[in-house]
Amino acid sequence: MSGVATAIPAFGLRRASAHSRWSLWALLIALVAALLITLVWLAGRYEASQVQSKLERDTAEALGDIRSALTRNVQSLQALQSGHPSPASWRESSAALLRERREWMRLEWRDSSLRTVAFVDTPYRFAVFARLGRPNAQAEVSMACTNARRGSGPAYSGSYFVPQTDGLGLEVMELCLPQVTAGELTGYMVATYSLNEILAGMIGPQLARSQEISFTEADGTRLAMNGLARRGSRVFSSQQLLDLPGNTMVLRMDSWRGAPELFPNVLTALVTAMSIALVLVLVLLGRDARRRLQAEEDLADALAFRKAMEDSLVTGLRARDLQGRITYVNPAFCEMVGFRPDELLGHSTPAPYWPPELAGDYQKRQEIRLAGQHAPPREGFESVFMRKDGSRFPVLIIEAPLINHDGLQTGWMSAFLDISEQRRVEELSRASQERLQATARLATVGEMASLLSHELNQPLAAISGYATGSINLLKSPAAPGALPDIEVAMRRIAEQAERAGKVIKSVHDFVRRRDKAREPVAPQALLDAIMPLVSLQARKLGVRVDTRVKQNLPAVLCDRTMVEQVLLNLARNAMQAMDQAGIGQPSLVIEVRRSAAVRQSAAGQGWLEFSVADVGRGIPEAVQQQLFTPFFTTKSEGMGLGLSLCRTVVEQHGGFLGFAPNRPQGTIFRFTLPIHVAAVPA
Ligand code: ADP
C-alpha cells in the first residue's frame, strides 16, 4: 500500500460485480453440465456403434463361413457321383458323408425325370419326411432342379416347413445338383438341408456363443435360429443377405446386452467418473470462490476501517524502507509538516521537514538507526521539525522496526506527536506555579508579620521595661549604688534585643532564600530551619511541639527552601486545626524515618518519610474530596493554596503526599522524599 489514497470499492459497484460474477458462474455450470451430458451420450453412442460394427463384422464372417461350407458341400456331392457308382455303393458313401455333415437331412439320387434312384436319411434324426411323405416336397425339389438344369449348376429351393412325428417341425431347403455326362443330363443329386443345422454347424462356434443367429425371410419371418436365449432388452441387430442360386435368405444376428446399465462400458464409466469429478471440482471451486468473496469483503471492510482510522488519527504516521526512503505517510503527518503526500513519498534524506541547521545531526541519527546499531527508546524521543512555511515545532517521535509477515525487517515505522501545544501549556503552568508559590510565600510572610509583632512584643516590652527601670535608677539619688543593677538591666536589654533580632532573622532567612537547586540535606537541618517559625506560632497558640528524627538517617535530595515551606505549611495547618477545634492540650508531632514503601526512587535508593501529626478533629469527608484543590479553604483568612502547593512540590521531587486519620484523633500528613544516592550506606 502506498500513500494515503487507497481506492475502496463502493457498495453499489460491489453488488454489480457480485451479480455479474454469479451469472458467470451460472453460465459456467450450464456449459459444464451440457458438456458432460454430451460426453456421456457420445460415449454411449460410441460404445453402441462399436458393438454394432462388431456385429456387422461377425455377420459377414458367419455369412462367409456358410457360403464356403455350402460350396464345399456341393463339391462333396459331386464327388459322390464320380466313378459312376452303383446305387448300393452310392448309398454307402452317402451314408458316410451324412455322418460327417449334420446339416444334411437326406441325400437323394434322382434320375433325369426326378424319380428317386437311391436315398439315404441322416443317421442323427428319425426320418425327416416320415410324417408327411417325401412326395409332399416334390414341388420344391422340382423347382430347385429346374433351376439347376437351367443354370447347369447347383440350385436351391425356397425353404419350407416339415412337420415331424414328434410334433415339432423343421425348416428345410433343397439343394439340387444336375449330373451331366458328356453334355447329357443323366440325373440329379438332391440334398435336403436343415436350416437350423446350417446355423449350428457351419458357423464358427465363437460367433454363435455370444449372439443369436437366425435365418429370416425378407419380410422378417424367422425361419430358423440358433444361439443364446435372449437376455436383457437392449438389442443390437445386423442383417445380411445370403443369396443362393434359387433362394435368397437373410442372415440375422442379434446381440443382447443387459438391462440398461448406468455404466455401459469402461469409456462411459470413465467419462462419467470424470464428469462427477469435474462437478465436484466445480462445487469445490464455487465454495472456494464464495469464501474468497467473503474474505474480499472482509478485507475491504477492514481496509475501509483502517483508512478511516488512519485519516481520523491525530498522530502522524510515517514509514521508511531500509534505505531511508519514505514509503508511507498518513494525513495527520502531512498536516503536521504542511507537505502533500506526493512531496514526501519516495523522498530520501535530508527530509524536507528537517530544519537545515539540524539536518546534520538528524542524518547521523538516521544512519545509526538504519545501521541497526541502536534500538530507538521505547518511550520515544523528542526532536524538532520544520513546517513547509519554515516554522519549527517540537515533536515526540516513537519509532519501531517494521516487520513483515515473514519476520523480516522491511523498514521503520514512526509515530509523531506535535508537542508544541503541550510545551506551551507546560510553560504556562510552570510560570503560574512559580507565581503561585511566590504568592503563597508572601501570604505566609504576611501571616508571619502578625506573629512577628506578637513575638517581638515580648522582647520589646522587656526592653522597654528594663530601659524604664534603668532610667528610673539613674534618676534616683542612690544612682551610683545602683550601678550593678543597671548593668544587669542593660545586659537583659541586650539579650532581649538579640532575641528579637533572631526572630526577625529567621523570618528574613525564610523569605530571602530562593535557591532552587536540589542538594543533599540532612532531615534534621530541614526541621531546624523551620523550628523558629513553628515555635513562634506554637507559643502563641499554646501548642506542644515534638520532633522525632531517627538516628543515622541519610540525607534527602531536595530543593531545600521548597521542602521547608511544605513542612511549615503542614505544621501551621495542624496547629490552626487544633486551635479552631479548641483542643485542650494541643500537641504537634513532626517525625522523620525511613519509608517502608517498596517503590524505588529513580536512582534506585529508598525514601524518607516525613509526617506531621495533630490531635485536632480530623478532616470531614466533604473536605477530604477537595483538600488539594487550589483555593479551597475552610478558613476565613485562608488562601487555600497551601496543600495544593505542598503536593506539587513533593511530586516534583518524585515523592508522594497523603494524609490519614491519627489515632485516637486528629490527622497525619505524610510525604516522602528520595534519599541522596551518595548518602546510601554501602
Ligand atoms: P489554607 O490553609 O489556606 O486554608 P490549605 O490548602 O493549606 O489552605 O488547606 C485547605 C484546607 O484543608 C484547610 O482550609 C482546612 O480546612 C483543611 N486542613 C488542612 N490541614 C488540616 C489538618 N491538619 N486538620 C484538619 N483540616 C485540615
XYZ file of N, CA, C and O in Angstrom, residues 424-553:
520
model
N 3.666 24.531 25.399
C 3.165 25.848 25.757
C 2.438 25.759 27.100
O 2.637 26.583 27.991
N 1.610 24.702 27.216
C 0.848 24.524 28.449
C 1.796 24.293 29.624
O 1.634 24.881 30.693
N 2.819 23.477 29.368
C 3.790 23.210 30.430
C 4.449 24.507 30.890
O 4.597 24.772 32.088
N 4.791 25.316 29.896
C 5.467 26.588 30.169
C 4.559 27.477 31.023
O 4.967 28.036 32.036
N 3.285 27.521 30.567
C 2.300 28.337 31.272
C 2.145 27.861 32.708
O 2.157 28.652 33.648
N 2.024 26.543 32.863
C 1.752 26.032 34.205
C 2.965 26.235 35.093
O 2.833 26.517 36.277
N 4.188 26.132 34.458
C 5.371 26.366 35.284
C 5.381 27.810 35.779
O 5.594 28.085 36.955
N 5.046 28.709 34.845
C 5.062 30.127 35.216
C 4.033 30.393 36.310
O 4.320 31.069 37.307
N 2.832 29.796 36.114
C 1.800 30.086 37.107
C 2.139 29.431 38.439
O 1.846 29.985 39.495
N 2.785 28.248 38.363
C 3.242 27.600 39.588
C 4.169 28.526 40.351
O 4.024 28.738 41.559
N 5.092 29.074 39.595
C 6.072 29.938 40.250
C 5.395 31.143 40.880
O 5.692 31.539 42.005
N 4.445 31.681 40.100
C 3.736 32.849 40.629
C 2.980 32.474 41.894
O 3.002 33.182 42.886
N 2.330 31.322 41.818
C 1.558 30.861 42.968
C 2.437 30.694 44.194
O 2.082 31.098 45.301
N 3.604 30.082 43.933
C 4.500 29.848 45.062
C 4.939 31.168 45.686
O 4.975 31.322 46.910
N 5.228 32.123 44.809
C 5.664 33.421 45.321
C 4.542 34.045 46.141
O 4.760 34.572 47.244
N 3.323 33.914 45.600
C 2.174 34.474 46.297
C 2.011 33.814 47.662
O 1.804 34.483 48.680
N 2.104 32.484 47.630
C 1.932 31.746 48.879
C 2.986 32.143 49.891
O 2.712 32.290 51.081
N 4.172 32.337 49.358
C 5.261 32.760 50.234
C 4.928 34.080 50.888
O 5.080 34.256 52.094
N 4.457 35.006 50.053
C 4.135 36.328 50.581
C 3.012 36.229 51.601
O 3.023 36.896 52.628
N 2.059 35.340 51.278
C 0.954 35.164 52.217
C 1.478 34.668 53.553
O 1.081 35.153 54.620
N 2.405 33.702 53.448
C 2.996 33.181 54.679
C 3.669 34.316 55.440
O 3.522 34.448 56.656
N 4.388 35.126 54.674
C 5.115 36.223 55.314
C 4.137 37.193 55.971
O 4.337 37.645 57.095
N 3.027 37.453 55.248
C 2.023 38.352 55.797
C 1.515 37.824 57.122
O 1.371 38.560 58.103
N 1.289 36.513 57.107
C 0.804 35.886 58.329
C 1.863 35.989 59.430
O 1.568 36.242 60.589
N 3.104 35.785 58.958
C 4.234 35.868 59.888
C 4.259 37.225 60.579
O 4.620 37.340 61.747
N 3.916 38.257 59.790
C 4.049 39.613 60.319
C 3.261 39.769 61.617
O 3.759 40.352 62.584
N 2.034 39.195 61.609
C 1.237 39.333 62.842
C 1.886 38.551 63.979
O 1.935 39.012 65.117
N 2.384 37.326 63.589
C 3.064 36.524 64.607
C 4.286 37.272 65.127
O 4.577 37.307 66.315
N 4.981 37.890 64.139
C 6.214 38.586 64.460
C 5.942 39.703 65.476
O 6.645 39.827 66.485
N 4.854 40.433 65.181
C 4.564 41.538 66.090
C 4.270 40.997 67.489
O 4.749 41.518 68.483
N 3.522 39.849 67.486
C 3.216 39.237 68.774
C 4.491 38.800 69.484
O 4.707 39.056 70.656
N 5.359 38.192 68.717
C 6.587 37.627 69.273
C 7.559 38.739 69.695
O 8.201 38.635 70.724
N 7.605 39.794 68.835
C 8.549 40.873 69.161
C 8.049 41.697 70.354
O 8.812 42.376 71.012
N 6.747 41.607 70.554
C 6.167 42.355 71.666
C 6.855 42.067 72.987
O 7.153 42.970 73.753
N 7.075 40.765 73.202
C 7.686 40.360 74.486
C 9.061 40.977 74.690
O 9.282 41.699 75.665
N 10.000 40.684 73.751
C 11.326 41.306 73.992
C 11.257 42.831 74.044
O 11.925 43.453 74.882
N 10.405 43.414 73.158
C 10.349 44.881 73.139
C 9.787 45.414 74.469
O 10.305 46.380 75.030
N 8.743 44.680 74.958
C 8.180 45.105 76.252
C 9.227 44.977 77.352
O 9.401 45.861 78.198
N 9.965 43.816 77.259
C 11.003 43.600 78.269
C 12.048 44.691 78.171
O 12.452 45.286 79.188
N 12.449 44.982 76.890
C 13.488 46.011 76.705
C 12.989 47.339 77.274
O 13.695 48.019 78.038
N 11.727 47.651 76.884
C 11.260 48.965 77.348
C 11.153 48.979 78.881
O 11.470 49.967 79.535
N 10.745 47.845 79.473
C 10.674 47.739 80.940
C 12.035 47.946 81.570
O 12.196 48.783 82.475
N 13.014 47.215 81.049
C 14.372 47.357 81.577
C 14.864 48.784 81.397
O 15.491 49.361 82.280
N 14.569 49.348 80.224
C 15.075 50.707 79.950
C 14.453 51.703 80.934
O 15.150 52.535 81.539
N 13.070 51.565 81.128
C 12.400 52.481 82.058
C 12.998 52.335 83.454
O 13.315 53.313 84.132
N 13.192 51.065 83.871
C 13.786 50.799 85.201
C 15.153 51.425 85.315
O 15.470 52.088 86.315
N 15.951 51.242 84.276
C 17.317 51.777 84.303
C 17.271 53.289 84.430
O 18.026 53.887 85.211
N 16.402 53.919 83.626
C 16.311 55.387 83.678
C 15.918 55.837 85.083
O 16.514 56.747 85.652
N 14.906 55.119 85.633
C 14.474 55.475 86.989
C 15.629 55.354 87.979
O 15.824 56.204 88.842
N 16.393 54.298 87.845
C 17.548 54.085 88.730
C 18.535 55.225 88.573
O 19.064 55.746 89.542
N 18.799 55.595 87.292
C 19.788 56.649 87.035
C 19.326 57.973 87.639
O 20.116 58.768 88.115
N 17.977 58.194 87.538
C 17.468 59.461 88.059
C 17.455 59.500 89.588
O 17.486 60.558 90.198
N 17.394 58.337 90.235
C 17.258 58.297 91.702
C 18.562 58.770 92.364
O 19.638 58.654 91.758
N 18.415 59.324 93.628
C 19.624 59.825 94.328
C 20.614 58.695 94.594
O 21.809 58.907 94.606
N 20.108 57.495 94.716
C 21.039 56.387 95.026
C 21.602 55.781 93.773
O 21.977 54.618 93.751
N 21.687 56.604 92.776
C 22.101 56.053 91.486
C 23.461 55.392 91.504
O 23.597 54.260 90.980
N 24.433 56.023 92.067
C 25.768 55.387 91.985
C 25.763 53.998 92.585
O 26.404 53.088 92.053
N 24.936 53.798 93.638
C 24.919 52.462 94.270
C 24.148 51.458 93.449
O 24.279 50.259 93.631
N 23.380 51.973 92.546
C 22.555 51.038 91.769
C 23.232 50.588 90.495
O 22.636 49.926 89.662
N 24.473 50.933 90.308
C 25.167 50.618 89.042
C 25.120 49.138 88.666
O 24.817 48.793 87.512
N 25.366 48.222 89.631
C 25.301 46.788 89.238
C 23.937 46.421 88.690
O 23.824 45.691 87.719
N 22.851 46.971 89.341
C 21.503 46.652 88.853
C 21.309 47.161 87.433
O 20.717 46.489 86.576
N 21.812 48.408 87.213
C 21.670 48.989 85.879
C 22.399 48.137 84.853
O 21.899 47.858 83.757
N 23.549 47.618 85.253
C 24.326 46.801 84.325
C 23.548 45.543 83.959
O 23.455 45.148 82.786
N 22.915 44.944 85.031
C 22.102 43.728 84.771
C 20.988 44.067 83.780
O 20.737 43.363 82.806
N 20.311 45.231 84.070
C 19.202 45.633 83.197
C 19.678 45.812 81.771
O 19.036 45.372 80.802
N 20.868 46.467 81.638
C 21.410 46.704 80.292
C 21.674 45.372 79.589
O 21.395 45.201 78.400
N 22.259 44.400 80.362
C 22.562 43.099 79.747
C 21.269 42.433 79.290
O 21.184 41.857 78.226
N 20.208 42.567 80.153
C 18.902 41.992 79.766
C 18.414 42.641 78.469
O 17.910 41.971 77.579
N 18.573 43.965 78.427
C 18.150 44.685 77.217
C 18.871 44.131 76.003
O 18.262 43.825 74.971
N 20.185 43.949 76.152
C 20.973 43.427 75.023
C 20.476 42.045 74.632
O 20.284 41.736 73.448
N 20.205 41.188 75.645
C 19.734 39.815 75.362
C 18.422 39.839 74.602
O 18.234 39.135 73.601
N 17.494 40.708 75.149
C 16.174 40.760 74.509
C 16.289 41.273 73.083
O 15.605 40.797 72.166
N 17.172 42.255 72.896
C 17.360 42.809 71.543
C 17.886 41.723 70.610
O 17.443 41.581 69.474
N 18.815 40.924 71.155
C 19.380 39.840 70.355
C 18.289 38.837 69.986
O 18.201 38.350 68.856
N 17.415 38.560 70.997
C 16.339 37.590 70.752
C 15.412 38.118 69.649
O 15.054 37.396 68.702
N 15.078 39.394 69.744
C 14.223 39.997 68.716
C 14.903 39.913 67.376
O 14.283 39.600 66.350
N 16.196 40.185 67.391
C 16.971 40.120 66.129
C 16.883 38.741 65.526
O 16.699 38.590 64.316
N 16.994 37.708 66.396
C 16.941 36.328 65.905
C 15.601 36.036 65.250
O 15.518 35.408 64.203
N 14.545 36.523 65.959
C 13.201 36.297 65.397
C 13.124 36.896 64.006
O 12.689 36.255 63.041
N 13.557 38.119 63.891
C 13.487 38.796 62.591
C 14.332 38.058 61.564
O 13.927 37.847 60.429
N 15.523 37.603 61.994
C 16.428 36.934 61.059
C 15.807 35.636 60.528
O 15.919 35.324 59.345
N 15.126 34.919 61.449
C 14.566 33.637 60.992
C 13.541 33.865 59.883
O 13.501 33.140 58.893
N 12.727 34.918 60.091
C 11.750 35.237 59.040
C 12.477 35.680 57.783
O 12.191 35.252 56.670
N 13.449 36.493 57.952
C 14.208 37.024 56.838
C 14.852 35.895 56.038
O 14.744 35.848 54.805
N 15.454 34.955 56.788
C 16.114 33.816 56.128
C 15.129 33.053 55.255
O 15.398 32.701 54.119
N 13.977 32.823 55.873
C 12.987 32.028 55.170
C 12.541 32.698 53.877
O 12.406 32.078 52.830
N 12.324 34.004 53.986
C 11.812 34.715 52.809
C 12.889 34.885 51.747
O 12.649 34.749 50.565
N 14.095 35.150 52.188
C 15.143 35.515 51.251
C 15.623 34.326 50.417
O 15.867 34.442 49.230
N 15.745 33.146 51.091
C 16.394 32.047 50.368
C 15.558 31.637 49.150
O 14.403 31.311 49.237
N 16.198 31.739 48.026
C 15.436 31.441 46.815
C 16.327 30.631 45.876
O 16.508 30.935 44.716
N 16.826 29.593 46.456
C 17.851 28.880 45.728
C 17.223 27.553 45.326
O 16.769 26.779 46.143
N 17.133 27.357 44.003
C 16.267 26.284 43.513
C 16.933 24.914 43.404
O 16.268 23.914 43.234
N 18.242 24.941 43.450
C 18.937 23.701 43.116
C 18.620 22.587 44.102
O 18.344 22.832 45.267
N 18.643 21.377 43.620
C 18.485 20.232 44.513
C 19.815 19.986 45.200
O 20.862 20.048 44.562
N 19.758 19.678 46.460
C 21.004 19.412 47.177
C 20.711 18.377 48.258
O 19.569 18.244 48.698
N 21.736 17.666 48.671
C 21.506 16.743 49.775
C 21.370 17.534 51.074
O 22.211 18.382 51.371
N 20.289 17.263 51.793
C 20.064 17.985 53.050
C 19.735 16.960 54.133
O 18.919 16.061 53.899
N 20.349 17.114 55.273
C 20.042 16.208 56.382
C 18.648 16.539 56.870
O 18.273 17.716 56.953
N 17.838 15.557 57.211
C 16.457 15.846 57.642
C 16.405 16.760 58.852
O 15.535 17.629 58.954
N 17.371 16.576 59.721
C 17.383 17.416 60.924
C 17.523 18.886 60.558
O 16.862 19.753 61.141
N 18.363 19.143 59.524
C 18.595 20.528 59.113
C 17.301 21.163 58.637
O 17.043 22.351 58.864
N 16.465 20.350 57.930
C 15.188 20.877 57.446
C 14.313 21.291 58.622
O 13.704 22.364 58.622
N 14.279 20.432 59.656
C 13.451 20.746 60.822
C 13.996 21.971 61.556
O 13.245 22.859 61.948
N 15.321 21.998 61.686
C 15.939 23.133 62.390
C 15.555 24.447 61.737
O 15.329 25.450 62.396
N 15.506 24.419 60.383
C 15.234 25.660 59.666
C 13.831 26.165 59.942
O 13.593 27.370 59.980
N 12.877 25.257 60.104
C 11.509 25.757 60.289
C 11.135 25.919 61.755
O 10.170 26.609 62.084
N 11.907 25.284 62.627
C 11.504 25.282 64.033
C 11.279 26.684 64.618
O 10.282 26.902 65.320
N 12.173 27.687 64.360
C 11.921 29.005 64.947
C 10.557 29.537 64.560
O 9.821 30.077 65.405
N 10.179 29.346 63.264
C 8.894 29.877 62.825
C 7.744 29.079 63.418
O 6.716 29.635 63.799
N 7.938 27.743 63.465
C 6.881 26.895 64.044
C 6.690 27.273 65.522
O 5.567 27.444 65.994
N 7.820 27.445 66.205
C 7.726 27.753 67.635
C 7.001 29.068 67.867
O 6.247 29.217 68.836
N 7.228 30.022 66.969
C 6.550 31.309 67.106
C 5.055 31.096 67.281
O 4.438 31.563 68.228
N 4.511 30.345 66.272
C 3.073 30.136 66.282
C 2.657 29.230 67.445
O 1.622 29.453 68.072
N 3.504 28.206 67.698
C 3.171 27.248 68.753
C 3.043 27.961 70.095
O 2.113 27.697 70.855
N 3.968 28.858 70.288
C 3.910 29.581 71.562
C 2.629 30.387 71.643
O 1.946 30.406 72.652
N 2.272 31.018 70.536
C 1.074 31.865 70.547
C -0.177 31.038 70.839
O -1.055 31.459 71.577
N -0.215 29.847 70.216
C -1.427 29.029 70.357
C -1.326 28.018 71.501
O -2.237 27.238 71.719
N -0.181 28.036 72.179
C -0.004 27.126 73.306
C 0.107 25.670 72.890
O -0.398 24.783 73.565
N 0.744 25.404 71.743
C 0.871 24.022 71.260
C 2.211 23.451 71.693
O 3.226 24.139 71.630
N 2.166 22.144 72.088
C 3.414 21.480 72.430
C 3.938 20.850 71.151
O 3.238 20.089 70.485
N 5.200 21.218 70.801
C 5.756 20.681 69.549
C 6.795 19.628 69.881
O 7.664 19.843 70.716
N 6.680 18.499 69.229
C 7.575 17.370 69.465
C 8.221 16.999 68.136
O 7.515 16.774 67.162
N 9.557 16.930 68.070
C 10.166 16.434 66.816
C 10.882 15.137 67.126
O 11.572 15.022 68.129
N 10.680 14.142 66.209
C 11.343 12.851 66.400
C 12.053 12.499 65.099
O 11.430 12.182 64.095
N 13.380 12.585 65.193
C 14.157 12.226 63.998
C 14.998 11.022 64.361
O 15.774 11.086 65.299
N 14.796 9.907 63.604
C 15.558 8.690 63.909
C 17.037 8.954 63.680
O 17.415 9.768 62.842
N 17.842 8.214 64.429
C 19.294 8.420 64.317
C 19.813 7.862 62.998
O 19.233 6.946 62.426
N 20.933 8.429 62.534
C 21.640 7.918 61.348
C 20.794 7.878 60.075
O 20.929 6.983 59.257
N 19.920 8.872 59.969
C 19.150 8.902 58.721
C 19.995 9.531 57.625
O 20.739 10.476 57.873
